[in-house]
Short mmCIF file of the C-alpha atoms (twelve columns), coordinates in Angstrom:
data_MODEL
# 
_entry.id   MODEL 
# 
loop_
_atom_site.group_PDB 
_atom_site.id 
_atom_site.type_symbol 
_atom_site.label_atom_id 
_atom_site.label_alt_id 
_atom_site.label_comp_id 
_atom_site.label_asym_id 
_atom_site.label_seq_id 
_atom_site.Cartn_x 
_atom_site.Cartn_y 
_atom_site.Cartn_z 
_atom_site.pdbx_PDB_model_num 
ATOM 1   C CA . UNK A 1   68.677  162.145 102.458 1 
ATOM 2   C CA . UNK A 2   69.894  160.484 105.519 1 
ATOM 3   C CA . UNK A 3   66.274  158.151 105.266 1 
ATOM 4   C CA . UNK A 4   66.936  157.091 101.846 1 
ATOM 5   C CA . UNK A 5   70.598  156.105 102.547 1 
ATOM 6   C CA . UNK A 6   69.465  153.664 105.360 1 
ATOM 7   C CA . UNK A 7   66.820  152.403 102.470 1 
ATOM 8   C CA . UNK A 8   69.316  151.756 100.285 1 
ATOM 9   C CA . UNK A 9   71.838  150.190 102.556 1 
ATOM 10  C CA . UNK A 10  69.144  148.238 104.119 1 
ATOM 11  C CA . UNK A 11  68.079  146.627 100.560 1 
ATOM 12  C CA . UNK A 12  71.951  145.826 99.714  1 
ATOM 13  C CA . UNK A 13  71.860  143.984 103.681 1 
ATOM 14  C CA . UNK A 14  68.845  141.630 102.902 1 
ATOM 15  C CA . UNK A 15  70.361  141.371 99.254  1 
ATOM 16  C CA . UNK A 16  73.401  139.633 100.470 1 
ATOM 17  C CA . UNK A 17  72.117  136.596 102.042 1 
ATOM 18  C CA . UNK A 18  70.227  135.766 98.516  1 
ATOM 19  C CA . UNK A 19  73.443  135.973 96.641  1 
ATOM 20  C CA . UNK A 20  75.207  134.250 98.868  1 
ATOM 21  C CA . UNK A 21  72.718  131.020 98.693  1 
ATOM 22  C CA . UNK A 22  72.175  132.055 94.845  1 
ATOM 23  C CA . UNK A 23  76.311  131.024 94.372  1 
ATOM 24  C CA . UNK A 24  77.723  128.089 92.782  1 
ATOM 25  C CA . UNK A 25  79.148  125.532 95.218  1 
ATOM 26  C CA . UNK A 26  83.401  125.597 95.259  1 
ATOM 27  C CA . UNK A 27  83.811  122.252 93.670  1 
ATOM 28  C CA . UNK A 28  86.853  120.019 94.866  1 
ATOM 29  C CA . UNK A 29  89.870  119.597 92.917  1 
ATOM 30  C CA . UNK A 30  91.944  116.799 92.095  1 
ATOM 31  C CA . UNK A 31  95.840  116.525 91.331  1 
ATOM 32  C CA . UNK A 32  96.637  113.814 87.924  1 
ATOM 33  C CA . UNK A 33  100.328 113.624 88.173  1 
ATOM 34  C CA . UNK A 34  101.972 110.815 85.774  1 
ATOM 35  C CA . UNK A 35  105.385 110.613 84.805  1 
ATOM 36  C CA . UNK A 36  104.451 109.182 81.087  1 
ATOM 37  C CA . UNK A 37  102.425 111.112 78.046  1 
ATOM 38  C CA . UNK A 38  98.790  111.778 78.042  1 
ATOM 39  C CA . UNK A 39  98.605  110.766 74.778  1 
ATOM 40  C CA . UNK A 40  100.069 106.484 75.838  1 
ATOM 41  C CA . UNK A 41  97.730  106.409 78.618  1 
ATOM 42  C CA . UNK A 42  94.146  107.274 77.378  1 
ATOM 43  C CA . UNK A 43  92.945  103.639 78.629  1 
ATOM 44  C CA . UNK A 44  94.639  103.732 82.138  1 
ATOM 45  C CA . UNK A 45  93.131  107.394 82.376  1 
ATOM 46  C CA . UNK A 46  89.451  106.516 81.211  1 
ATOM 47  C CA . UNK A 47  89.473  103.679 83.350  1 
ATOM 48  C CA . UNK A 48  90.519  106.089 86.520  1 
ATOM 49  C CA . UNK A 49  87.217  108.360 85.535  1 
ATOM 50  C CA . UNK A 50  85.336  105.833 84.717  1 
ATOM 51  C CA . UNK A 51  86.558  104.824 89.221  1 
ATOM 52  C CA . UNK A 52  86.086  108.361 90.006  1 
ATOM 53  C CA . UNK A 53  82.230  108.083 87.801  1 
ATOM 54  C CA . UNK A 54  81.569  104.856 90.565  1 
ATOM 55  C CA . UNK A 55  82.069  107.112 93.174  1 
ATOM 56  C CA . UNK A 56  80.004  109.977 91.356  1 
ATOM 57  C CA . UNK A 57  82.249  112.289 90.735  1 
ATOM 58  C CA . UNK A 58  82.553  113.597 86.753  1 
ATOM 59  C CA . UNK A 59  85.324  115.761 85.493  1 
ATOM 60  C CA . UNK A 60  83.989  119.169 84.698  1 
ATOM 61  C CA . UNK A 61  80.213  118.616 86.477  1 
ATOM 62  C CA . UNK A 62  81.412  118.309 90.001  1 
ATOM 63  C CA . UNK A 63  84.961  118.183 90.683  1 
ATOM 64  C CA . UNK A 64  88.076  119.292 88.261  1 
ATOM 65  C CA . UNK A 65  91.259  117.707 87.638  1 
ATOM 66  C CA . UNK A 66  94.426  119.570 86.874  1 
ATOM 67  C CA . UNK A 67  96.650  116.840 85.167  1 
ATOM 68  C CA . UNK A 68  100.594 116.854 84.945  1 
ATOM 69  C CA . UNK A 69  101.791 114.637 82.652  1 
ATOM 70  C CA . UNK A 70  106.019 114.572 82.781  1 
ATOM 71  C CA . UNK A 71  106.433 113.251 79.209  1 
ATOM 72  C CA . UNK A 72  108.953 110.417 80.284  1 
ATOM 73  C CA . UNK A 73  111.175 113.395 82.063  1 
ATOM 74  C CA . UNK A 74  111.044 112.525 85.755  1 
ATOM 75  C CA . UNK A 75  112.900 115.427 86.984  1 
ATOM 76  C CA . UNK A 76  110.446 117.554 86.335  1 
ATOM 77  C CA . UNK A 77  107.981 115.913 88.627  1 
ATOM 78  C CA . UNK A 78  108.717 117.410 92.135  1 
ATOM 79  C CA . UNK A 79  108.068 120.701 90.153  1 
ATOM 80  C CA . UNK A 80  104.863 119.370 89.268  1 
ATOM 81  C CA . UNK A 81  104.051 118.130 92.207  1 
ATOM 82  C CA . UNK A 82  105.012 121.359 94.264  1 
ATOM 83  C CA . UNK A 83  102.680 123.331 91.742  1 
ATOM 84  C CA . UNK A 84  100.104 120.892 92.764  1 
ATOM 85  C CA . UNK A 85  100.192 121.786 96.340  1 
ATOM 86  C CA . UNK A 86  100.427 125.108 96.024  1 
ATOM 87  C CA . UNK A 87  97.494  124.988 93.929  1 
ATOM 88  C CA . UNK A 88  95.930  123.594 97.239  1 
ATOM 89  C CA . UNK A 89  94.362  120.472 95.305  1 
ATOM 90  C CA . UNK A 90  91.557  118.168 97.617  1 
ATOM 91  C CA . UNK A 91  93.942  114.747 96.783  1 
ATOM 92  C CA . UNK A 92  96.537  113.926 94.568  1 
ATOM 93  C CA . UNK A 93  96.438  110.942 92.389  1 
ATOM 94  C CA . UNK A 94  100.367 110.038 92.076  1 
ATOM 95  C CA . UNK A 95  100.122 107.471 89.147  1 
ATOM 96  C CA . UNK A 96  103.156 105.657 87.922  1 
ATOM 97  C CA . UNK A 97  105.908 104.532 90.489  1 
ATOM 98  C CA . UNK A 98  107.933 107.893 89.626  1 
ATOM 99  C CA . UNK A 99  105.089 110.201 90.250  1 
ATOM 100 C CA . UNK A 100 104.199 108.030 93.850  1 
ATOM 101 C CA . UNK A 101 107.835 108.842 94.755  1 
ATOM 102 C CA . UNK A 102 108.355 112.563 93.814  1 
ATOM 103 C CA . UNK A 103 104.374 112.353 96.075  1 
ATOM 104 C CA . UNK A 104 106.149 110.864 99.081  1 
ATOM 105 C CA . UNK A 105 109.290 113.295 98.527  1 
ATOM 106 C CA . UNK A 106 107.264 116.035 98.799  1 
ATOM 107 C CA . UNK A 107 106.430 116.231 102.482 1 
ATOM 108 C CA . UNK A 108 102.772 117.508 101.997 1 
ATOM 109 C CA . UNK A 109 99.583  116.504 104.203 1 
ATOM 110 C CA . UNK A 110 97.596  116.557 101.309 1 
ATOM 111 C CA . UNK A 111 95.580  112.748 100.925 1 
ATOM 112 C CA . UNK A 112 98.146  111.368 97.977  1 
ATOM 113 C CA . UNK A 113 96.842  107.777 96.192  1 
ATOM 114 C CA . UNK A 114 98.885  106.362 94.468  1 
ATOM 115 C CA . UNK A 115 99.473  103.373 91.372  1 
ATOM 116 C CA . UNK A 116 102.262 101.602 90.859  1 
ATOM 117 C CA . UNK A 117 103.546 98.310  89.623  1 
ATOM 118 C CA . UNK A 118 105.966 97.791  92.614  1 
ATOM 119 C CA . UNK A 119 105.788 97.210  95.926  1 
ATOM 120 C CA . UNK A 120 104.864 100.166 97.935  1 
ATOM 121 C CA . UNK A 121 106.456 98.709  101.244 1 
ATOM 122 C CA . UNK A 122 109.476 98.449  99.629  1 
ATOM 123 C CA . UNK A 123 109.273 101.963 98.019  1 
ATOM 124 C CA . UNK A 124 108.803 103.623 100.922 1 
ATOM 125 C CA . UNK A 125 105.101 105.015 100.451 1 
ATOM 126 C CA . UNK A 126 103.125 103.000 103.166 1 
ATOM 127 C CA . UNK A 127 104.709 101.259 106.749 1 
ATOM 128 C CA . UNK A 128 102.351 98.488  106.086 1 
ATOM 129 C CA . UNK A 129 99.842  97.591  103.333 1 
ATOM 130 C CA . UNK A 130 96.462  96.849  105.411 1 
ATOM 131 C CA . UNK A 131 97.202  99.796  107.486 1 
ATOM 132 C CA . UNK A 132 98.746  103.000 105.611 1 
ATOM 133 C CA . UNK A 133 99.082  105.523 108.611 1 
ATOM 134 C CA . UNK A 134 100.081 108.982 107.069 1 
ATOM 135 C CA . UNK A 135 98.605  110.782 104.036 1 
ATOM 136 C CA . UNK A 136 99.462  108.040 101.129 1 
ATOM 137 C CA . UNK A 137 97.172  105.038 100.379 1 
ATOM 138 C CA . UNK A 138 97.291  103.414 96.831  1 
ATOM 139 C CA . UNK A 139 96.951  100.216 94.534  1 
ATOM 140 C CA . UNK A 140 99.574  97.881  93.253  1 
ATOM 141 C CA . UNK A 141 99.950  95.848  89.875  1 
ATOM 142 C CA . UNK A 142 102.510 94.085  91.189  1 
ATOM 143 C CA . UNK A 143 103.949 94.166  87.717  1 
ATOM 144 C CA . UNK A 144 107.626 93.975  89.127  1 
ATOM 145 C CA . UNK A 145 107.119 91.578  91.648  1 
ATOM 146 C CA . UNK A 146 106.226 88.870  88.656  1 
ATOM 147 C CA . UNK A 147 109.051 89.633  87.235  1 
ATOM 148 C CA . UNK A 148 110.978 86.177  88.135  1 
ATOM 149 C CA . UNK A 149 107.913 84.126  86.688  1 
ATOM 150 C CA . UNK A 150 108.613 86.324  83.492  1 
ATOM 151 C CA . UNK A 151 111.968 85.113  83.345  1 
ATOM 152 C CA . UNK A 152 110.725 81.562  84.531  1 
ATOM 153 C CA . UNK A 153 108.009 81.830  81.227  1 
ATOM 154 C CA . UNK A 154 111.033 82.673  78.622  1 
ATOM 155 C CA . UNK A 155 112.587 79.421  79.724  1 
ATOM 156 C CA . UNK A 156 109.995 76.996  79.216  1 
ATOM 157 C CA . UNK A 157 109.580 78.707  75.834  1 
ATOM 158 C CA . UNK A 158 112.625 78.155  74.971  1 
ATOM 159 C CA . UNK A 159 114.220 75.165  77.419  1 
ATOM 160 C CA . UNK A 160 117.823 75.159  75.436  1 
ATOM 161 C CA . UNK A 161 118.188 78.685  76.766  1 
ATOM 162 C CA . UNK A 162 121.345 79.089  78.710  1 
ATOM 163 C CA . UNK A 163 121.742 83.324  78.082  1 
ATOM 164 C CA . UNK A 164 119.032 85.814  78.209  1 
ATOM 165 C CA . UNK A 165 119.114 89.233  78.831  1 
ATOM 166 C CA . UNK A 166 117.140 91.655  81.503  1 
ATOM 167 C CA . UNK A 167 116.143 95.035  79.960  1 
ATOM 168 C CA . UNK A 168 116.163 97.970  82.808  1 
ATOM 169 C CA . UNK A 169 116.243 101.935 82.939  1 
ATOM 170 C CA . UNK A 170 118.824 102.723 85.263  1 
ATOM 171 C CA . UNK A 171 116.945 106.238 85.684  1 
ATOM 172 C CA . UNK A 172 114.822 104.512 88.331  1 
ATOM 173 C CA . UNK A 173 117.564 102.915 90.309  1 
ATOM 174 C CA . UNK A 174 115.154 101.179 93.019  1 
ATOM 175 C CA . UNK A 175 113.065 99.675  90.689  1 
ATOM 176 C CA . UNK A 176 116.217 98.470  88.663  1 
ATOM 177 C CA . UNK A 177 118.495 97.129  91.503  1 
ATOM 178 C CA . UNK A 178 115.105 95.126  92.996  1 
ATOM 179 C CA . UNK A 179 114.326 93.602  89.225  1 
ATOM 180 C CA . UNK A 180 117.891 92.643  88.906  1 
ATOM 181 C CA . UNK A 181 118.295 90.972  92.014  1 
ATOM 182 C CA . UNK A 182 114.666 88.774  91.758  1 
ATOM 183 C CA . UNK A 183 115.521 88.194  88.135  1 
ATOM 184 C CA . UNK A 184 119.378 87.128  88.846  1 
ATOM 185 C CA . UNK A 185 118.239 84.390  91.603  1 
ATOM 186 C CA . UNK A 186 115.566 83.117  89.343  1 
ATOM 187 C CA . UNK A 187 117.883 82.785  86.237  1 
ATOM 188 C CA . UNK A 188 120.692 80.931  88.667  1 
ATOM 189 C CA . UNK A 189 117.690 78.614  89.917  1 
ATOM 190 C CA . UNK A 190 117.035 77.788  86.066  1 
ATOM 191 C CA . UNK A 191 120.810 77.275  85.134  1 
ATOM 192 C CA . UNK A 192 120.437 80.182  83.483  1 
ATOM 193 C CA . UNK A 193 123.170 82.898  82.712  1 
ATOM 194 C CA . UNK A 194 121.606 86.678  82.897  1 
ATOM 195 C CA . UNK A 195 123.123 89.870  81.560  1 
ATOM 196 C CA . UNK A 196 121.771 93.822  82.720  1 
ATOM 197 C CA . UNK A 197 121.213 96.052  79.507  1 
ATOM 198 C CA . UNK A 198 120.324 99.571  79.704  1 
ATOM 199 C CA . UNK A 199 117.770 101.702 78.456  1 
ATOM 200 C CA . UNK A 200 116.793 104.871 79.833  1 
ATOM 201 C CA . UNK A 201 115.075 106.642 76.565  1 
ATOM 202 C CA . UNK A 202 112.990 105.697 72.911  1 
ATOM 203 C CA . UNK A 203 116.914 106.178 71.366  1 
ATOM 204 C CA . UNK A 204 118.125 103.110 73.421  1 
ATOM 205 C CA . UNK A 205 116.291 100.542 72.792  1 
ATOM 206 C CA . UNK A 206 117.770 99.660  68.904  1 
ATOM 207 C CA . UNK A 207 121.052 99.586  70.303  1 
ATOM 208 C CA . UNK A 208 119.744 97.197  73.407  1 
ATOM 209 C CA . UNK A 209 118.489 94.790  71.127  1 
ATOM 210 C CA . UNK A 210 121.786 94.755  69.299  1 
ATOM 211 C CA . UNK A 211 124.067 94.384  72.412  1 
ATOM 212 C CA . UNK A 212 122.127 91.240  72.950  1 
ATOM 213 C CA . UNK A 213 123.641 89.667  69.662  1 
ATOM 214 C CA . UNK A 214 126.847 91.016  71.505  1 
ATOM 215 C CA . UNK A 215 126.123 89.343  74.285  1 
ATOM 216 C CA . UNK A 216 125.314 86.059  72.842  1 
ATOM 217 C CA . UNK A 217 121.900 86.294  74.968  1 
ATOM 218 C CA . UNK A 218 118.850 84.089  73.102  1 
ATOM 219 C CA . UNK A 219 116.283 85.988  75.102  1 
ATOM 220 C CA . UNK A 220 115.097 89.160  76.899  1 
ATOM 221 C CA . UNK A 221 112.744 89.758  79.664  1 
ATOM 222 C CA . UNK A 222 112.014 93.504  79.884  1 
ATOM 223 C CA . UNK A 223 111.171 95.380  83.137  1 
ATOM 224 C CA . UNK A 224 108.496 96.881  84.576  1 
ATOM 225 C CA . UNK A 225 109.104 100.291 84.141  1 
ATOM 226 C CA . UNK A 226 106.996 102.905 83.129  1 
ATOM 227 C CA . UNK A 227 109.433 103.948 80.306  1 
ATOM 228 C CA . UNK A 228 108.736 100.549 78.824  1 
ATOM 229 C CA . UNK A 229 105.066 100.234 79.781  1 
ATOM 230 C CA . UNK A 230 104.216 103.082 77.396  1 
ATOM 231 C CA . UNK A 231 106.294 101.949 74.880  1 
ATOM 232 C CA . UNK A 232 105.085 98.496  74.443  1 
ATOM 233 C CA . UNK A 233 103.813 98.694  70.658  1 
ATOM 234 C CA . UNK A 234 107.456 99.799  69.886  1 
ATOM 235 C CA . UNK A 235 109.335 97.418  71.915  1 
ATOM 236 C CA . UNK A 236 107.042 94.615  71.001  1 
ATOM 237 C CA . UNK A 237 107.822 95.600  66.635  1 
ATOM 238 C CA . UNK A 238 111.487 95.259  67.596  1 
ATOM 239 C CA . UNK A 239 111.034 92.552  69.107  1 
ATOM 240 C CA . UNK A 240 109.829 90.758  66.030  1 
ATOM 241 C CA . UNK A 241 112.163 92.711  63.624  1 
ATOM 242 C CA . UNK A 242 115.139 91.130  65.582  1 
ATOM 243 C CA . UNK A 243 113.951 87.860  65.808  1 
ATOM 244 C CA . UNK A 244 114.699 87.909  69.537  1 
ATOM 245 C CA . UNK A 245 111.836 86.117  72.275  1 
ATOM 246 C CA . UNK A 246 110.864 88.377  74.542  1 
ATOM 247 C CA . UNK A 247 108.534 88.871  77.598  1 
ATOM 248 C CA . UNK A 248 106.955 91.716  78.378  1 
ATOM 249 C CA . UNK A 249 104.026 92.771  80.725  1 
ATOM 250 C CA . UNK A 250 100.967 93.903  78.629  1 
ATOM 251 C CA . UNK A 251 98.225  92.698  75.501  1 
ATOM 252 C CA . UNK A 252 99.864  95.937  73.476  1 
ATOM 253 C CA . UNK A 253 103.269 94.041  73.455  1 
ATOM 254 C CA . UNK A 254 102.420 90.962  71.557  1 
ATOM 255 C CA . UNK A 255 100.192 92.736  69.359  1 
ATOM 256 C CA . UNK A 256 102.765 94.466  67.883  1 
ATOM 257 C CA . UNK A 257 104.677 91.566  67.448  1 
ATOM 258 C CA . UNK A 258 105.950 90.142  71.175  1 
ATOM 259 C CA . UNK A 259 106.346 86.707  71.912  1 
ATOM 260 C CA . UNK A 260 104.246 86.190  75.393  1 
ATOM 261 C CA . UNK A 261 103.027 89.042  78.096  1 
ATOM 262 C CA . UNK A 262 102.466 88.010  81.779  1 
ATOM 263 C CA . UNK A 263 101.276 90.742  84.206  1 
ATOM 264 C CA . UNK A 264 99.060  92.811  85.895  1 
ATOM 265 C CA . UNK A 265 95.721  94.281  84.597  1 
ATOM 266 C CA . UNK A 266 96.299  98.227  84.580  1 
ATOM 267 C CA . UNK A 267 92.907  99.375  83.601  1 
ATOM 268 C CA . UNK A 268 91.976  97.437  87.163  1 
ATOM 269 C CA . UNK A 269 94.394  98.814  89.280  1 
ATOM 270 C CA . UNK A 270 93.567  103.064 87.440  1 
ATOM 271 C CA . UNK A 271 90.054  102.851 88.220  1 
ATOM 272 C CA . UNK A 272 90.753  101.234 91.916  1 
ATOM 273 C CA . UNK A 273 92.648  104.425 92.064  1 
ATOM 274 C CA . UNK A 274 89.574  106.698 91.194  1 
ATOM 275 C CA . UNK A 275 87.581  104.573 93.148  1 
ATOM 276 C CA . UNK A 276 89.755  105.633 96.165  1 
ATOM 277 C CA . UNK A 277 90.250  109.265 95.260  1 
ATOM 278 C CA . UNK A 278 86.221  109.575 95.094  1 
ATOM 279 C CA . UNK A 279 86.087  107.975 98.885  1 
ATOM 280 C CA . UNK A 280 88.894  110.216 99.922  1 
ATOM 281 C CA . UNK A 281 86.773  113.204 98.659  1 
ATOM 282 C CA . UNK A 282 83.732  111.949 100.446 1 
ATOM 283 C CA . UNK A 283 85.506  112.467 103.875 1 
ATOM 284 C CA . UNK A 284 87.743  109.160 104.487 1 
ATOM 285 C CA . UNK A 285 91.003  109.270 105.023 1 
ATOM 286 C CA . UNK A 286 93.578  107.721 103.626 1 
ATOM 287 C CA . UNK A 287 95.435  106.172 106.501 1 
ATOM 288 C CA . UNK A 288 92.326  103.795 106.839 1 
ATOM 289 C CA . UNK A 289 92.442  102.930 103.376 1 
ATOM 290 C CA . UNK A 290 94.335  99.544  102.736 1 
ATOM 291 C CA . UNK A 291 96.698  99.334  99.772  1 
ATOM 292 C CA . UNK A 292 94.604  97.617  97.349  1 
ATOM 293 C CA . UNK A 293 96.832  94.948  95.330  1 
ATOM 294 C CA . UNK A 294 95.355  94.029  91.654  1 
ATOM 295 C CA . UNK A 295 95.134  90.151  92.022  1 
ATOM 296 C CA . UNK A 296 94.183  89.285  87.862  1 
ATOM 297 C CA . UNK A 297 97.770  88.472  86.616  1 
ATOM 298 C CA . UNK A 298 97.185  88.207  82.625  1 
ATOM 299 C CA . UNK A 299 98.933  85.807  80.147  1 
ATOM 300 C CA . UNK A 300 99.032  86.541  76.495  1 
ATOM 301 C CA . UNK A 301 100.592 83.966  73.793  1 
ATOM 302 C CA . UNK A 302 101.298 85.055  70.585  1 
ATOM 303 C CA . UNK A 303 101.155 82.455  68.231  1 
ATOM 304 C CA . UNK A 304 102.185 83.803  64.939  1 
ATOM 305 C CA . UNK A 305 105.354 85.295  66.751  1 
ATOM 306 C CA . UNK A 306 106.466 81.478  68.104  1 
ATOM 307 C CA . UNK A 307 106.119 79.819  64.639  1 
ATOM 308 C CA . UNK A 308 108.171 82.642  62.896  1 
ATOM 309 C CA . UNK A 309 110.815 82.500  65.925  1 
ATOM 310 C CA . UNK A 310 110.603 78.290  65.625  1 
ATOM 311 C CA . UNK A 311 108.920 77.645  69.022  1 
ATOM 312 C CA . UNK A 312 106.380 75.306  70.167  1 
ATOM 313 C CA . UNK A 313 104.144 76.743  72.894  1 
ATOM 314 C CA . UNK A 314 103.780 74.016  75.202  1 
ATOM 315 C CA . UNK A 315 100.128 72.486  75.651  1 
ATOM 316 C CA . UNK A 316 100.185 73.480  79.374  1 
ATOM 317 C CA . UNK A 317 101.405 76.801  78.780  1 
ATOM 318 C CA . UNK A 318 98.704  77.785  76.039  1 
ATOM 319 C CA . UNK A 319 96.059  76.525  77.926  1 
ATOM 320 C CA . UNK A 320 97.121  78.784  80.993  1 
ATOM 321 C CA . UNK A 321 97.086  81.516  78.483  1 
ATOM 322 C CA . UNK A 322 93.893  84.199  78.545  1 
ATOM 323 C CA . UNK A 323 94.246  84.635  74.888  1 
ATOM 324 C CA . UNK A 324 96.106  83.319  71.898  1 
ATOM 325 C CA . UNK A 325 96.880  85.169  69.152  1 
ATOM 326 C CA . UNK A 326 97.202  83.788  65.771  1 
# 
């Protein structure tokens, strides 16, 4: 009896070392935190897998992503984010500037990249951009930085402009105060007087466009803010149904009926930010990762919307364009 116990319990001993090397590898998993809607960033988001893909690493095969998309609601985001690290993800892709803050807020060691349109120095994310020290490293649009040449673009549009408008969401109060300022000194420089309207959600943007008319403002240059970023194809329709030229950031804007867009490329700057989660997950760390900064600034002209709004596109200005649309 006692013999054919130590038989059996020998067999399960030289068992164990087969199953063991029989398992599955743990693969790594990565944190997709966004403060927008899944559904308004399927472009951004193939172009991050399509970075992550560079670096060999495919969703599902080996490495999983748990996404947290905050639907526009930013509060919710150090929730997600805390669910994230409890989770104990590999790396955390903080994409959009509210989702790189709630990242920073959150006090964790885990590697954080992050994407945003602003200046990351300035947000508090990295000390320095060539040298990011800590657990955060990231890419930049630079969306809000250019947002003095957008105001600079509406006047030579329109040159008989003496009021125009700056649309902001006063929900992400750095972002706001910084546009406001850069956008006040380049409207004094023009001769230009420039009034602050508010919009914080989808229901305010009708009644921005109408305080305009209140206002007496003949244009509007509209922040970068991730509010507005994913609702370009709506801002750029009312755009055209109130007659009202208006510079945005993005293609999706004037193809719904915006005047000119002048900005960064975000498919770029999404898969940068796979790119860099893939080399984070390959061992480097993200203190010797330089902030990347997306360097193609895009202009896009549309044609049909000038003519209808009585505006000749200046010969210089067209031919700076990337594209033209009639």
């Amino acid at each position: 009896m006692r013999r054919r116990e130590f038989l059996a319990g020998f067999g399960s001993a030289t068992l164990w070392p087969l199953v063991a090397q029989g398992q599955q590898p743990v693969i790594p998993v990565i944190g997709f935190l966004n403060s927008q809607s899944a559904k308004n960033y399927q472009r951004q988001l193939a172009a991050f897998l399509d970075g992550l893909a560079d670096g060999g690493y495919i969703d599902g095969r080996n490495v999983k992503i748990e996404y947290r998309w905050a639907e526009n609601e930013v509060d919710r985001l150090p929730g997600m984010m805390a669910d994230l690290i409890e989770r104990k993800v590999a790396v955390i892709a903080a994409t959009s500037t509210p989702a790189a803050l709630a990242a920073k807020d959150s006090n964790t060691t885990i590697p954080i990249v992050f994407e945003t349109g602003f200046d990351p120095v300035r947000l508090g994310l990295v000390a320095n951009l060539n040298k990011a020290g800590g657990n955060m490293t990231g890419v930049t649009q630079l969306n809000a930085l250019v947002t003095p040449k957008r105001v600079e673009l509406l006047h030579e549009l329109v040159p008989a402009l003496k009021v125009m408008a700056l649309l902001v969401n006063p929900a992400n109060p750095i972002l706001m105060e910084t546009e406001t300022n850069e956008a006040s000194s380049a409207a004094r420089s023009l001769g230009i007087e420039l009034h602050v309207v508010n919009a914080s959600q989808d229901g305010d943007f009708e009644g921005a466009y109408v305080k305009l008319k209140q206002l007496g403002a003949g244009g509007l240059v509209i922040g970068a803010d991730p509010l507005f970023t994913s609702r370009s194809a709506l801002l750029g329709a009312l755009a055209a149904h109130h007659a009202v030229p208006t510079v945005f950031e993005n293609r999706s804007f004037i193809a719904s009926g915006g005047l000119v867009s002048y900005g960064g490329n975000p498919l770029d700057s999404y898969r940068l930010t796979g790119t860099y989660v893939s080399r984070i997950l390959k061992g480097e760390k993200p203190s010797d990762l330089p902030v990347q900064q997306g360097t193609k600034l895009e202009l896009f002209i549309n044609a049909t919307a000038a003519r209808t709004l009585g505006i000749t596109v200046p010969l210089p200005l067209s031919g700076r364009a990337d594209e033209v649309i009639e």
